[in-house]
CSV table of C-alpha atoms and ligand atoms in Angstrom, one decimal:
chain,number,residue,atom,x,y,z
V,1,MET,CA,-11.1,-64.6,101.2
V,2,SER,CA,-11.8,-68.1,99.9
V,3,LEU,CA,-8.8,-69.9,98.6
V,4,SER,CA,-9.1,-71.0,95.0
V,5,PRO,CA,-9.0,-74.6,94.6
V,6,SER,CA,-5.8,-76.4,93.1
V,7,PRO,CA,-5.6,-76.9,89.5
V,8,THR,CA,-6.2,-80.8,89.9
V,9,VAL,CA,-8.9,-80.1,92.2
V,10,SER,CA,-10.7,-77.7,89.9
V,11,LYS,CA,-9.9,-80.0,86.8
V,12,LEU,CA,-11.6,-82.9,88.4
V,13,GLY,CA,-14.6,-80.5,89.0
V,14,SER,CA,-15.1,-79.4,85.4
V,15,PHE,CA,-14.2,-82.9,84.0
V,16,MET,CA,-16.9,-84.3,86.4
V,17,ASP,CA,-19.2,-81.4,85.0
V,18,TRP,CA,-18.6,-82.6,81.7
V,19,VAL,CA,-19.2,-86.4,82.4
V,20,MET,CA,-22.5,-85.4,84.0
V,21,GLN,CA,-23.9,-83.1,81.1
V,22,HIS,CA,-23.5,-86.4,78.8
V,23,SER,CA,-24.8,-88.6,81.2
V,24,PRO,CA,-27.5,-87.1,83.4
V,25,GLY,CA,-29.0,-89.0,86.3
V,26,GLU,CA,-26.5,-91.8,86.1
V,27,SER,CA,-25.0,-91.7,89.6
V,28,GLU,CA,-23.4,-94.9,89.8
V,29,PHE,CA,-21.5,-94.1,86.8
V,30,HIS,CA,-20.5,-90.7,87.9
V,31,GLN,CA,-19.2,-92.3,91.3
V,32,ALA,CA,-17.3,-94.7,89.2
V,33,VAL,CA,-15.7,-92.2,86.8
V,34,GLN,CA,-14.9,-89.7,89.6
V,35,GLU,CA,-13.1,-92.2,91.8
V,36,VAL,CA,-10.9,-93.2,88.5
V,37,ALA,CA,-10.5,-89.6,87.6
V,38,ASP,CA,-9.4,-88.6,91.0
V,39,SER,CA,-6.5,-90.8,91.0
V,40,LEU,CA,-5.6,-90.5,87.2
V,41,LEU,CA,-5.9,-86.7,86.5
V,42,PRO,CA,-2.5,-86.2,87.9
V,43,PHE,CA,-0.9,-88.8,85.8
V,44,ILE,CA,-2.6,-87.4,82.7
V,45,GLU,CA,-1.3,-84.1,83.8
V,46,ALA,CA,2.1,-85.5,84.0
V,47,ASN,CA,1.7,-87.1,80.6
V,48,PRO,CA,0.3,-84.3,78.3
V,49,LYS,CA,0.1,-86.8,75.2
V,50,TYR,CA,-3.1,-88.3,76.8
V,51,ALA,CA,-4.8,-85.0,77.5
V,52,GLN,CA,-4.1,-83.6,74.1
V,53,ALA,CA,-5.5,-86.4,72.6
V,54,LYS,CA,-8.6,-86.3,74.9
V,55,ILE,CA,-8.0,-90.0,75.7
V,56,PHE,CA,-9.7,-90.1,79.0
V,57,GLU,CA,-12.7,-88.3,77.6
V,58,ARG,CA,-13.0,-90.9,75.1
V,59,MET,CA,-12.8,-93.6,77.5
V,60,THR,CA,-15.8,-92.3,79.6
V,61,ILE,CA,-18.2,-92.6,76.5
V,62,PRO,CA,-19.3,-96.2,75.4
V,63,ASP,CA,-18.3,-97.4,72.0
V,64,ARG,CA,-22.0,-98.1,71.8
V,65,VAL,CA,-25.1,-98.9,73.8
V,66,ILE,CA,-27.7,-101.6,72.7
V,67,MET,CA,-31.1,-101.3,74.4
V,68,PHE,CA,-34.1,-103.5,73.7
V,69,ARG,CA,-37.5,-104.9,74.8
V,70,VAL,CA,-37.6,-108.5,76.2
V,71,THR,CA,-41.1,-110.0,76.1
V,72,TRP,CA,-41.7,-113.4,77.6
V,73,GLU,CA,-44.6,-115.5,79.0
V,74,ASP,CA,-44.8,-116.4,82.7
V,75,ASP,CA,-46.2,-120.0,83.7
V,76,CYS,CA,-49.6,-118.7,83.5
V,77,GLY,CA,-49.2,-117.5,80.0
V,78,VAL,CA,-49.4,-113.9,80.9
V,79,PRO,CA,-46.9,-111.7,78.9
V,80,GLN,CA,-44.1,-110.3,80.9
V,81,VAL,CA,-41.9,-107.1,79.6
V,82,ASN,CA,-38.3,-106.4,80.8
V,83,THR,CA,-35.6,-104.1,79.4
V,84,GLY,CA,-32.3,-105.7,78.1
V,85,TYR,CA,-29.1,-104.0,77.7
V,86,ARG,CA,-25.5,-104.5,76.5
V,87,VAL,CA,-23.1,-101.5,76.9
V,88,GLN,CA,-20.0,-102.2,74.4
V,89,PHE,CA,-17.7,-99.8,76.2
V,90,ASN,CA,-14.3,-100.1,74.7
V,91,ASN,CA,-12.8,-102.6,72.6
V,92,ALA,CA,-9.4,-101.1,72.1
V,93,ILE,CA,-7.3,-104.1,73.3
V,94,GLY,CA,-9.6,-106.9,72.6
V,95,PRO,CA,-13.1,-108.3,72.0
V,96,TYR,CA,-15.7,-106.8,74.4
V,97,LYS,CA,-16.0,-108.9,77.8
V,98,GLY,CA,-17.9,-108.7,80.5
V,99,GLY,CA,-20.8,-110.2,82.4
V,100,PHE,CA,-24.7,-110.0,82.2
V,101,ARG,CA,-26.5,-108.9,85.3
V,102,PHE,CA,-30.2,-109.8,85.9
V,103,HIS,CA,-31.7,-107.8,88.8
V,104,PRO,CA,-34.8,-105.7,89.2
V,105,SER,CA,-32.5,-102.9,90.1
V,106,VAL,CA,-30.5,-102.8,86.6
V,107,THR,CA,-30.5,-99.5,84.9
V,108,LEU,CA,-28.4,-98.1,82.0
V,109,GLY,CA,-26.3,-96.2,84.7
V,110,THR,CA,-25.8,-99.3,86.6
V,111,LEU,CA,-24.5,-101.0,83.5
V,112,LYS,CA,-22.4,-98.1,82.3
V,113,PHE,CA,-20.6,-98.0,85.6
V,114,LEU,CA,-19.8,-101.9,85.4
V,115,GLY,CA,-18.8,-101.6,81.7
V,116,PHE,CA,-16.5,-98.6,82.6
V,117,GLU,CA,-14.9,-100.4,85.5
V,118,GLN,CA,-14.6,-103.6,83.3
V,119,VAL,CA,-12.5,-101.8,80.6
V,120,LEU,CA,-9.7,-101.0,83.3
V,121,LYS,CA,-10.0,-104.4,84.9
V,122,ASN,CA,-9.6,-106.4,81.7
V,123,SER,CA,-6.6,-104.3,80.8
V,124,LEU,CA,-5.0,-104.8,84.4
V,125,THR,CA,-5.4,-108.7,83.8
V,126,THR,CA,-3.0,-108.3,80.8
V,127,LEU,CA,-5.0,-110.5,78.8
V,128,PRO,CA,-6.4,-109.2,75.2
V,129,MET,CA,-10.0,-108.2,76.4
V,130,GLY,CA,-12.1,-105.1,76.0
V,131,GLY,CA,-14.9,-104.1,78.4
V,132,ALA,CA,-18.5,-104.5,78.4
V,133,LYS,CA,-21.6,-105.3,80.6
V,134,GLY,CA,-25.2,-106.0,80.0
V,135,GLY,CA,-28.2,-107.5,81.5
V,136,ALA,CA,-31.8,-106.6,82.2
V,137,ASP,CA,-33.9,-105.6,85.1
V,138,PHE,CA,-35.2,-109.1,85.3
V,139,ASP,CA,-35.5,-110.8,88.9
V,140,PRO,CA,-35.0,-114.2,88.8
V,141,LYS,CA,-36.2,-114.7,92.3
V,142,GLY,CA,-39.2,-116.4,92.6
V,143,LYS,CA,-39.1,-117.5,89.1
V,144,SER,CA,-39.7,-121.1,88.2
V,145,ASP,CA,-36.9,-122.8,86.1
V,146,HIS,CA,-39.0,-122.6,82.8
V,147,GLU,CA,-39.9,-118.9,83.4
V,148,VAL,CA,-35.9,-118.3,83.6
V,149,MET,CA,-35.5,-120.3,80.6
V,150,ARG,CA,-38.2,-118.3,78.5
V,151,PHE,CA,-36.8,-115.2,79.6
V,152,CYS,CA,-33.2,-116.2,78.8
V,153,GLN,CA,-34.2,-117.4,75.2
V,154,ALA,CA,-36.2,-114.1,74.7
V,155,PHE,CA,-33.2,-112.0,75.7
V,156,MET,CA,-30.9,-114.1,73.4
V,157,THR,CA,-33.1,-113.7,70.7
V,158,GLU,CA,-32.2,-110.1,70.5
V,159,MET,CA,-28.8,-110.3,72.0
V,160,TYR,CA,-27.3,-112.7,69.6
V,161,ARG,CA,-26.9,-110.3,66.7
V,162,HIS,CA,-24.7,-107.9,68.8
V,163,ILE,CA,-22.2,-110.7,70.2
V,164,GLY,CA,-19.8,-113.3,68.9
V,165,PRO,CA,-16.5,-115.0,69.8
V,166,ASP,CA,-14.4,-112.3,68.2
V,167,VAL,CA,-16.8,-109.3,68.7
V,168,ASP,CA,-18.3,-109.7,72.4
V,169,VAL,CA,-18.0,-112.5,74.5
V,170,PRO,CA,-20.4,-112.1,77.7
V,171,ALA,CA,-20.5,-114.0,81.1
V,172,GLY,CA,-22.5,-114.2,84.3
V,173,ASP,CA,-22.9,-111.4,87.1
V,174,ILE,CA,-25.6,-111.2,89.8
V,175,GLY,CA,-28.4,-113.1,89.2
V,176,VAL,CA,-26.6,-114.9,86.0
V,177,GLY,CA,-25.3,-118.2,87.1
V,178,ALA,CA,-24.5,-121.8,85.6
V,179,ARG,CA,-28.4,-122.2,85.1
V,180,GLU,CA,-28.7,-118.9,83.1
V,181,ILE,CA,-25.4,-119.3,81.0
V,182,GLY,CA,-26.9,-122.8,79.9
V,183,PHE,CA,-30.2,-121.4,78.8
V,184,LEU,CA,-28.4,-118.4,77.1
V,185,PHE,CA,-26.0,-120.6,75.2
V,186,GLY,CA,-28.4,-123.0,74.3
V,187,GLN,CA,-30.5,-120.3,72.6
V,188,TYR,CA,-27.4,-118.7,70.9
V,189,LYS,CA,-26.3,-122.2,69.3
V,190,ARG,CA,-29.8,-122.8,68.3
V,191,ILE,CA,-30.4,-119.5,66.3
V,192,VAL,CA,-26.6,-119.0,65.0
V,193,ASN,CA,-26.1,-123.1,64.3
V,194,GLU,CA,-22.3,-122.7,65.6
V,195,PHE,CA,-20.6,-124.0,68.5
V,196,THR,CA,-18.5,-121.3,69.4
V,197,GLY,CA,-17.1,-119.7,72.6
V,198,VAL,CA,-19.5,-116.9,72.7
V,199,LEU,CA,-20.2,-116.8,76.4
V,200,THR,CA,-17.9,-117.8,79.2
V,201,GLY,CA,-18.8,-119.4,82.8
V,202,LYS,CA,-20.2,-122.3,80.6
V,203,GLY,CA,-20.5,-126.0,82.0
V,204,ILE,CA,-17.8,-128.3,81.8
V,205,GLN,CA,-19.7,-130.5,79.6
V,206,TYR,CA,-20.1,-127.9,77.0
V,207,GLY,CA,-16.8,-125.9,76.9
V,208,GLY,CA,-16.4,-124.2,80.4
V,209,SER,CA,-13.2,-124.0,82.3
V,210,LEU,CA,-12.2,-125.7,85.4
V,211,ILE,CA,-11.8,-123.2,88.2
V,212,ARG,CA,-14.2,-120.6,86.5
V,213,PRO,CA,-16.9,-120.7,89.0
V,214,GLU,CA,-14.3,-120.3,91.9
V,215,ALA,CA,-12.1,-117.9,90.3
V,216,THR,CA,-13.5,-114.5,91.4
V,217,GLY,CA,-13.7,-115.5,95.0
V,218,TYR,CA,-10.3,-117.5,95.0
V,219,GLY,CA,-8.8,-114.5,93.3
V,220,ALA,CA,-9.8,-111.8,95.9
V,221,VAL,CA,-8.2,-114.1,98.6
V,222,TYR,CA,-5.1,-114.5,96.3
V,223,PHE,CA,-4.9,-110.8,96.0
V,224,ALA,CA,-5.3,-110.3,100.0
V,225,ARG,CA,-2.4,-112.8,100.2
V,226,GLU,CA,-0.4,-110.5,98.2
V,227,MET,CA,-1.3,-107.5,99.7
V,228,LEU,CA,-0.4,-108.9,103.4
V,229,SER,CA,3.0,-110.1,102.0
V,230,THR,CA,3.9,-106.7,101.5
V,231,ARG,CA,3.7,-106.3,105.2
V,232,THR,CA,5.3,-109.8,105.8
V,233,ASP,CA,1.9,-110.9,107.0
V,234,THR,CA,-0.4,-113.9,106.1
V,235,LEU,CA,-4.0,-114.9,106.4
V,236,ALA,CA,-3.4,-117.6,109.0
V,237,GLY,CA,-5.6,-117.3,111.9
V,238,LYS,CA,-7.1,-114.0,110.8
V,239,VAL,CA,-11.0,-113.4,111.6
V,240,ALA,CA,-12.7,-112.6,108.2
V,241,VAL,CA,-15.9,-110.6,107.6
V,242,VAL,CA,-17.5,-111.7,103.9
V,243,SER,CA,-20.7,-110.2,102.6
V,244,GLY,CA,-22.8,-111.8,100.1
V,245,ALA,CA,-23.8,-115.4,99.8
V,246,GLY,CA,-23.6,-116.1,96.1
V,247,ASN,CA,-20.9,-117.2,93.7
V,248,VAL,CA,-18.1,-114.8,94.8
V,249,ALA,CA,-18.8,-115.0,98.7
V,250,GLN,CA,-19.1,-119.0,98.6
V,251,TYR,CA,-15.7,-119.4,97.0
V,252,THR,CA,-14.1,-116.5,98.9
V,253,ILE,CA,-15.3,-118.3,102.3
V,254,GLU,CA,-13.9,-121.6,100.8
V,255,LYS,CA,-10.0,-120.2,99.9
V,256,LEU,CA,-10.0,-118.2,103.2
V,257,MET,CA,-10.8,-121.6,105.0
V,258,GLN,CA,-8.0,-123.4,103.1
V,259,LEU,CA,-5.4,-120.6,103.7
V,260,GLY,CA,-6.1,-120.8,107.4
V,261,ALA,CA,-8.3,-117.6,108.2
V,262,VAL,CA,-11.7,-117.8,109.8
V,263,PRO,CA,-14.7,-116.4,107.9
V,264,VAL,CA,-17.2,-115.7,110.4
V,265,THR,CA,-20.0,-114.1,108.4
V,266,CYS,CA,-21.8,-114.0,105.1
V,267,SER,CA,-24.9,-111.7,103.8
V,268,ASP,CA,-27.9,-111.8,101.5
V,269,SER,CA,-30.3,-109.1,100.5
V,270,THR,CA,-32.4,-110.0,103.9
V,271,GLY,CA,-29.6,-109.7,106.3
V,272,PHE,CA,-26.3,-111.4,107.6
V,273,ILE,CA,-25.1,-114.6,109.2
V,274,HIS,CA,-22.7,-114.3,112.2
V,275,ASP,CA,-21.0,-117.3,113.3
V,276,PRO,CA,-18.4,-116.6,115.9
V,277,ASP,CA,-16.6,-120.4,115.7
V,278,GLY,CA,-16.3,-119.7,111.8
V,279,PHE,CA,-17.4,-121.7,108.7
V,280,THR,CA,-16.2,-125.3,108.0
V,281,PRO,CA,-16.4,-127.1,104.8
V,282,GLU,CA,-19.9,-128.8,105.9
V,283,LYS,CA,-21.4,-125.5,106.9
V,284,LEU,CA,-20.3,-124.2,103.5
V,285,GLU,CA,-22.2,-127.1,101.7
V,286,GLN,CA,-25.1,-126.2,103.7
V,287,LEU,CA,-24.8,-122.6,102.5
V,288,LYS,CA,-24.4,-123.6,98.9
V,289,TRP,CA,-27.7,-126.0,99.3
V,290,VAL,CA,-29.8,-123.2,100.8
V,291,LYS,CA,-28.6,-120.3,98.5
V,292,ASN,CA,-28.0,-122.4,95.1
V,293,THR,CA,-30.5,-125.4,95.3
V,294,GLN,CA,-33.2,-124.2,97.6
V,295,ARG,CA,-32.8,-120.4,96.5
V,296,GLN,CA,-33.9,-119.4,100.1
V,297,SER,CA,-32.7,-116.7,102.2
V,298,LEU,CA,-30.1,-116.9,105.1
V,299,GLU,CA,-32.6,-117.2,107.6
V,300,ALA,CA,-33.0,-120.9,106.4
V,301,TYR,CA,-29.5,-121.4,106.9
V,302,ALA,CA,-29.6,-120.4,110.4
V,303,ASN,CA,-32.2,-122.7,111.1
V,304,LEU,CA,-30.1,-125.6,110.1
V,305,VAL,CA,-26.8,-124.5,111.5
V,306,LYS,CA,-26.1,-124.5,115.1
V,307,GLY,CA,-24.0,-121.6,116.3
V,308,ALA,CA,-25.2,-119.4,113.1
V,309,VAL,CA,-27.1,-116.2,114.2
V,310,PHE,CA,-29.1,-114.6,111.5
V,311,VAL,CA,-29.2,-110.8,111.9
V,312,LYS,CA,-32.2,-109.3,109.8
V,313,GLY,CA,-32.1,-106.5,107.5
V,314,GLN,CA,-28.4,-105.5,108.7
V,315,ARG,CA,-24.8,-105.6,106.9
V,316,PRO,CA,-21.7,-107.6,108.9
V,317,TRP,CA,-19.4,-104.5,109.1
V,318,GLY,CA,-20.0,-104.0,112.8
V,319,VAL,CA,-18.5,-107.7,113.7
V,320,PRO,CA,-14.9,-107.4,114.8
V,321,CYS,CA,-12.3,-108.6,112.2
V,322,GLN,CA,-8.8,-108.4,110.9
V,323,VAL,CA,-9.7,-108.9,107.1
V,324,ALA,CA,-13.0,-108.0,105.0
V,325,PHE,CA,-14.2,-109.5,101.8
V,326,PRO,CA,-17.2,-107.5,100.5
V,327,SER,CA,-18.8,-109.7,97.8
V,328,ALA,CA,-22.4,-108.8,97.5
V,329,THR,CA,-23.0,-105.6,95.5
V,330,GLN,CA,-22.2,-101.8,94.9
V,331,ASN,CA,-22.2,-99.3,97.7
V,332,GLU,CA,-22.6,-101.7,100.6
V,333,ILE,CA,-19.9,-99.9,102.5
V,334,SER,CA,-20.5,-96.2,103.5
V,335,GLY,CA,-18.1,-93.6,105.2
V,336,GLU,CA,-19.5,-94.9,108.7
V,337,ASP,CA,-19.4,-98.4,107.6
V,338,ALA,CA,-15.7,-98.0,106.8
V,339,LYS,CA,-15.1,-96.4,110.3
V,340,GLN,CA,-16.8,-99.1,112.1
V,341,LEU,CA,-14.5,-101.8,110.3
V,342,LEU,CA,-11.3,-99.8,111.4
V,343,LYS,CA,-12.7,-99.6,114.8
V,344,GLY,CA,-13.1,-103.4,114.9
V,345,GLY,CA,-9.7,-104.1,114.1
V,346,CYS,CA,-9.8,-104.2,110.1
V,347,GLN,CA,-6.4,-104.1,108.3
V,348,LEU,CA,-7.5,-105.3,104.9
V,349,VAL,CA,-10.2,-104.9,102.5
V,350,SER,CA,-10.2,-107.0,99.2
V,351,GLU,CA,-13.0,-106.3,97.0
V,352,GLY,CA,-14.9,-109.3,95.5
V,353,ALA,CA,-17.8,-107.3,94.5
V,354,ASN,CA,-17.7,-104.2,92.2
V,355,MET,CA,-17.5,-100.9,93.8
V,356,PRO,CA,-18.9,-102.2,97.1
V,357,THR,CA,-17.4,-99.2,98.9
V,358,ASN,CA,-18.7,-95.7,98.2
V,359,LEU,CA,-16.6,-92.4,97.8
V,360,ASP,CA,-16.5,-91.5,101.5
V,361,GLY,CA,-15.7,-95.2,102.4
V,362,VAL,CA,-12.8,-95.1,100.1
V,363,GLU,CA,-11.7,-91.8,101.6
V,364,VAL,CA,-11.7,-93.4,105.0
V,365,PHE,CA,-9.7,-96.6,104.0
V,366,ARG,CA,-7.1,-94.5,102.0
V,367,ALA,CA,-6.5,-91.9,105.0
V,368,ALA,CA,-6.1,-95.0,107.4
V,369,LYS,CA,-3.6,-96.3,104.8
V,370,LEU,CA,-5.4,-99.7,105.3
V,371,LEU,CA,-4.5,-102.5,102.8
V,372,TYR,CA,-7.4,-101.8,100.3
V,373,GLY,CA,-7.5,-103.7,97.1
V,374,PRO,CA,-10.4,-102.0,94.9
V,375,GLY,CA,-12.7,-104.4,92.9
V,376,LYS,CA,-11.0,-103.6,89.6
V,377,ALA,CA,-7.9,-105.4,91.0
V,378,ALA,CA,-9.0,-107.7,93.3
V,379,ASN,CA,-11.9,-109.2,91.7
V,380,ALA,CA,-10.3,-109.4,88.2
V,381,GLY,CA,-9.6,-113.1,88.8
V,382,GLY,CA,-13.0,-114.0,87.4
V,383,VAL,CA,-12.6,-112.3,84.2
V,384,ALA,CA,-9.0,-113.7,83.8
V,385,ILE,CA,-10.1,-117.3,83.8
V,386,SER,CA,-13.0,-116.2,81.4
V,387,GLY,CA,-10.2,-115.1,79.1
V,388,LEU,CA,-8.5,-118.4,79.9
V,389,GLU,CA,-11.7,-120.3,78.9
V,390,MET,CA,-11.8,-118.1,75.5
V,391,THR,CA,-8.3,-119.5,74.9
V,392,GLN,CA,-8.9,-123.1,75.7
V,393,ASN,CA,-12.1,-122.8,73.4
V,394,SER,CA,-10.0,-121.6,70.6
V,395,MET,CA,-7.6,-124.4,71.0
V,396,ARG,CA,-10.3,-126.9,71.5
V,397,LEU,CA,-8.5,-128.2,74.7
V,398,SER,CA,-9.0,-128.3,78.5
V,399,TRP,CA,-6.4,-127.4,81.0
V,400,THR,CA,-6.6,-129.2,84.4
V,401,ARG,CA,-7.6,-127.6,87.7
V,402,GLU,CA,-4.1,-127.3,88.8
V,403,GLU,CA,-3.0,-125.7,85.5
V,404,VAL,CA,-5.6,-123.2,85.7
V,405,ASP,CA,-5.6,-122.3,89.5
V,406,THR,CA,-1.7,-121.9,88.9
V,407,LYS,CA,-2.5,-119.4,86.1
V,408,LEU,CA,-4.9,-117.6,88.6
V,409,GLN,CA,-2.6,-117.2,91.1
V,410,ASP,CA,0.1,-116.0,88.7
V,411,ILE,CA,-2.1,-113.3,87.1
V,412,MET,CA,-3.3,-112.0,90.6
V,413,ARG,CA,0.4,-111.8,91.3
V,414,ARG,CA,1.0,-109.8,88.2
V,415,ILE,CA,-2.1,-107.7,89.0
V,416,HIS,CA,-0.8,-106.9,92.1
V,417,ALA,CA,2.7,-106.0,91.0
V,418,GLN,CA,1.4,-103.5,88.5
V,419,CYS,CA,-0.5,-101.8,91.3
V,420,GLU,CA,2.6,-101.7,93.3
V,421,THR,CA,4.6,-100.4,90.4
V,422,HIS,CA,2.0,-97.2,90.0
V,423,GLY,CA,0.7,-97.0,93.5
V,424,ARG,CA,3.7,-97.3,96.0
V,425,GLN,CA,3.7,-94.2,98.1
V,426,ASP,CA,6.6,-95.2,100.4
V,427,SER,CA,8.1,-98.5,102.0
V,428,HIS,CA,4.9,-99.2,104.2
V,429,TYR,CA,2.1,-98.1,102.0
V,430,VAL,CA,0.9,-98.8,98.3
V,431,ASP,CA,-2.1,-96.6,97.2
V,432,TYR,CA,-3.9,-99.6,95.3
V,433,VAL,CA,-6.5,-97.3,94.0
V,434,THR,CA,-4.1,-95.2,92.1
V,435,GLY,CA,-2.0,-98.1,91.2
V,436,ALA,CA,-4.7,-100.1,89.5
V,437,ASN,CA,-6.2,-96.9,87.7
V,438,VAL,CA,-3.1,-95.9,86.2
V,439,ALA,CA,-1.9,-99.6,85.2
V,440,GLY,CA,-5.2,-100.2,83.6
V,441,PHE,CA,-5.5,-96.8,81.9
V,442,ILE,CA,-2.1,-96.9,80.1
V,443,GLN,CA,-2.6,-100.2,77.9
V,444,VAL,CA,-6.0,-99.0,76.7
V,445,ALA,CA,-4.8,-95.3,76.2
V,446,ASP,CA,-1.7,-96.2,74.4
V,447,ALA,CA,-3.9,-98.5,71.9
V,448,LEU,CA,-6.4,-95.5,71.3
V,449,LEU,CA,-3.2,-93.1,70.7
V,450,ALA,CA,-2.2,-95.7,67.9
V,451,PHE,CA,-5.5,-95.9,66.4
V,452,GLY,CA,-5.5,-92.0,65.5
V,453,VAL,CA,-8.6,-90.0,66.1
V,454,VAL,CA,-11.5,-92.7,66.4
Z,501,LIG,P1,-24.6,-113.6,93.0
Z,501,LIG,O1,-26.1,-113.3,92.3
Z,501,LIG,O2,-24.3,-115.1,92.7
Z,501,LIG,O3,-24.7,-113.2,94.5
Z,501,LIG,C1,-25.0,-112.0,94.8
Z,501,LIG,C2,-25.2,-111.9,96.4
Z,501,LIG,O4,-25.1,-110.5,97.0
Z,501,LIG,C3,-26.4,-112.5,96.8
Z,501,LIG,O5,-26.1,-113.1,98.2
Z,501,LIG,C4,-27.2,-111.3,97.0
Z,501,LIG,O6,-28.5,-111.7,97.8
Z,501,LIG,C5,-26.5,-110.4,97.4
Z,501,LIG,N1,-27.1,-109.0,97.0
Z,501,LIG,C6,-27.1,-108.7,95.6
Z,501,LIG,N2,-27.7,-107.5,95.5
Z,501,LIG,C7,-28.0,-107.1,96.8
Z,501,LIG,C8,-28.1,-105.8,97.4
Z,501,LIG,N3,-28.9,-104.8,96.7
Z,501,LIG,N4,-28.3,-105.9,98.8
Z,501,LIG,C9,-27.9,-106.7,99.5
Z,501,LIG,N5,-27.4,-107.7,99.1
Z,501,LIG,C10,-27.7,-108.1,97.9
Z,501,LIG,O7,-23.6,-112.6,92.2
Z,501,LIG,P2,-22.2,-112.8,92.3
Z,501,LIG,O8,-21.6,-113.6,93.6
Z,501,LIG,O9,-21.6,-113.4,91.0
Z,501,LIG,O10,-21.6,-111.4,92.3
Z,501,LIG,C11,-21.3,-110.5,93.7
Z,501,LIG,C12,-20.5,-109.2,93.2
Z,501,LIG,O11,-19.2,-109.6,92.8
Z,501,LIG,C13,-21.2,-108.4,92.1
Z,501,LIG,O12,-20.8,-107.0,92.6
Z,501,LIG,C14,-20.6,-108.7,91.0
Z,501,LIG,O13,-20.6,-107.6,89.9
Z,501,LIG,C15,-19.1,-109.0,91.3
Z,501,LIG,N6,-18.3,-109.7,90.5
Z,501,LIG,C16,-18.7,-111.0,90.0
Z,501,LIG,C17,-18.0,-111.8,89.3
Z,501,LIG,C18,-18.4,-113.1,89.1
Z,501,LIG,O14,-17.3,-113.8,88.4
Z,501,LIG,N7,-19.3,-113.6,89.3
Z,501,LIG,C19,-16.6,-111.3,88.8
Z,501,LIG,C20,-16.4,-110.0,89.4
Z,501,LIG,C21,-17.2,-109.3,90.1
Z,501,LIG,P3,-29.9,-112.5,97.4
Z,501,LIG,O15,-29.1,-114.0,97.5
Z,501,LIG,O16,-30.6,-112.1,98.6
Z,501,LIG,O17,-30.1,-112.1,96.0
C-alpha cells in the first residue's frame, strides 16, 4: 500500500498544478515559484489569514504584462524585428522596479521568473520598491554601437509610455550595461521632455549613483561575510570560485580580493578561466578590458595573462574551493555540479546571479547544511543601491562613495538578519532559503491584505 503524501507536500503539488495551468510552458517561472512555495506553504498554513485571502495565489500572477514589437534597422539598412516585454509583477509596496535583460534566450517565462523573484528581493531590502522585469530577445553581441543605439531607441519608443519615476523604474541586467542605459535614458528624455530618475544604473554625469556598478558583486561578498560570521569564520585566505565575467562577476572578484580571499576562476558563455595563483588588481583590469571594451571571449583573456588557463565549453564547479559565487545566469549549477562543489571542499555559496542553482542543486546544498545564500538575498545589493539612486535623484543630491558603500553594507547586514530571524533552524544552521522567502513575503502580503480584494 502506498503512503499518502503529507498535507504540505500534497498542497505543494496541487498549488503547482494550479500555477502550471495558468502559465503553461513557462518552466523557469514554475521552478522559481516551486522553490518559494516549498518553503512558504508551511508558514502560510500556520498563518491562515494569508491562505483565506489567497495572497500567495495573487502574488504568482503579474499585475500586467506588456509585450510589443521592436523594429529597427541594422548597419546595412535591413529591418530587424525583436520582441520586447515588461512584466509589472507587483507594486504593493512601491513603484515597480527591476532590470531589463537583452539576450537571445529571453522569453515571457524567463521574465516572469525574474519579476516574481524581484518582488520578494525588493521587499527584503526594506526599501519601498515593487517588483518588475523586462527586456527583449535582442543579442547585443556582435552588434555595432550604432545598431545597439537604434535598437535601444526603438525599444524605448514603446516602453516610455509604461514607465515613470513613480510608476516603474527599470535598470540593467544581462546585456544591459552603462552603454545601453545611456541610449535608453537619452531616448526617454527626448520623447517625454523631462529629466527624471526613470532608470537606475545611469552614468555619474547624468544622475547615477556612485557604487551602483559595484553594488551587486560587492553585496554578494558582504552577504557571504555575514554568513561566515555566524560560524565565527571570515573570507581571509579562502579560495573562491566565481562564474560569469560580466558586471556582477567582476565586482565580486574585486571585493573578494579586497577582503583577502583568492578568486581563481571566472567564466562566460564559451568556457571558464582557471588561474591557481588567483586574480590580482592588474589581472582584473585586463579582464574588464577584454569583456567591456573589446567585448571578446575569455579565450582572448587567457592569451594575455600568464598562468590563466582557458577551459572551453565548461563551467568551473569542479575546481576545488571553500567558497563559490555563481554570477552568470540561471540554472548554471545542477544537482551533480552541487555535489562536485561539496566534494571539492566548498562550505559557502553566495548567489550573485538569479536562480543559478536548479531545484536539485538547492536540495543538495540544503541537505548538506551548507552556508547557502539564495540570489534574492545575496544579490539584492544591486537593487538596493538602485533604490538609493532613486532617493538621490528625488532629493537632487549625490552621496559619496563611502556613504553609499556604508549604506550597502548596512542593508546587506539587515537582509542577513531578516533571513536569520525566519530561517534559523538550530545554533549551527540558518536555512537562508526559507528565511529569505518568508521575510520577503510578509511585507508584500500584509500590504495586499490592507488593500482588500484587489
Ligand atoms: P552581464 O551581461 O554583465 O554578464 C553576464 C555574464 O554571464 C557574461 O560573462 C556572460 O557571458 C555570462 N552568461 C550569460 N548568459 C550565459 C549563459 N546562458 N551561459 C553561460 N554564461 C552566460 O550580466 P550581469 O553580470 O549584470 O548579470 C549576471 C547575473 O546576475 C544574472 O543572473 C543577473 O540577473 C544577475 N543580477 C544582476 C544584477 C545587476 O545589478 N547587474 C542585479 C542582480 C542580479 P558572455 O560574456 O559570453 O555573454
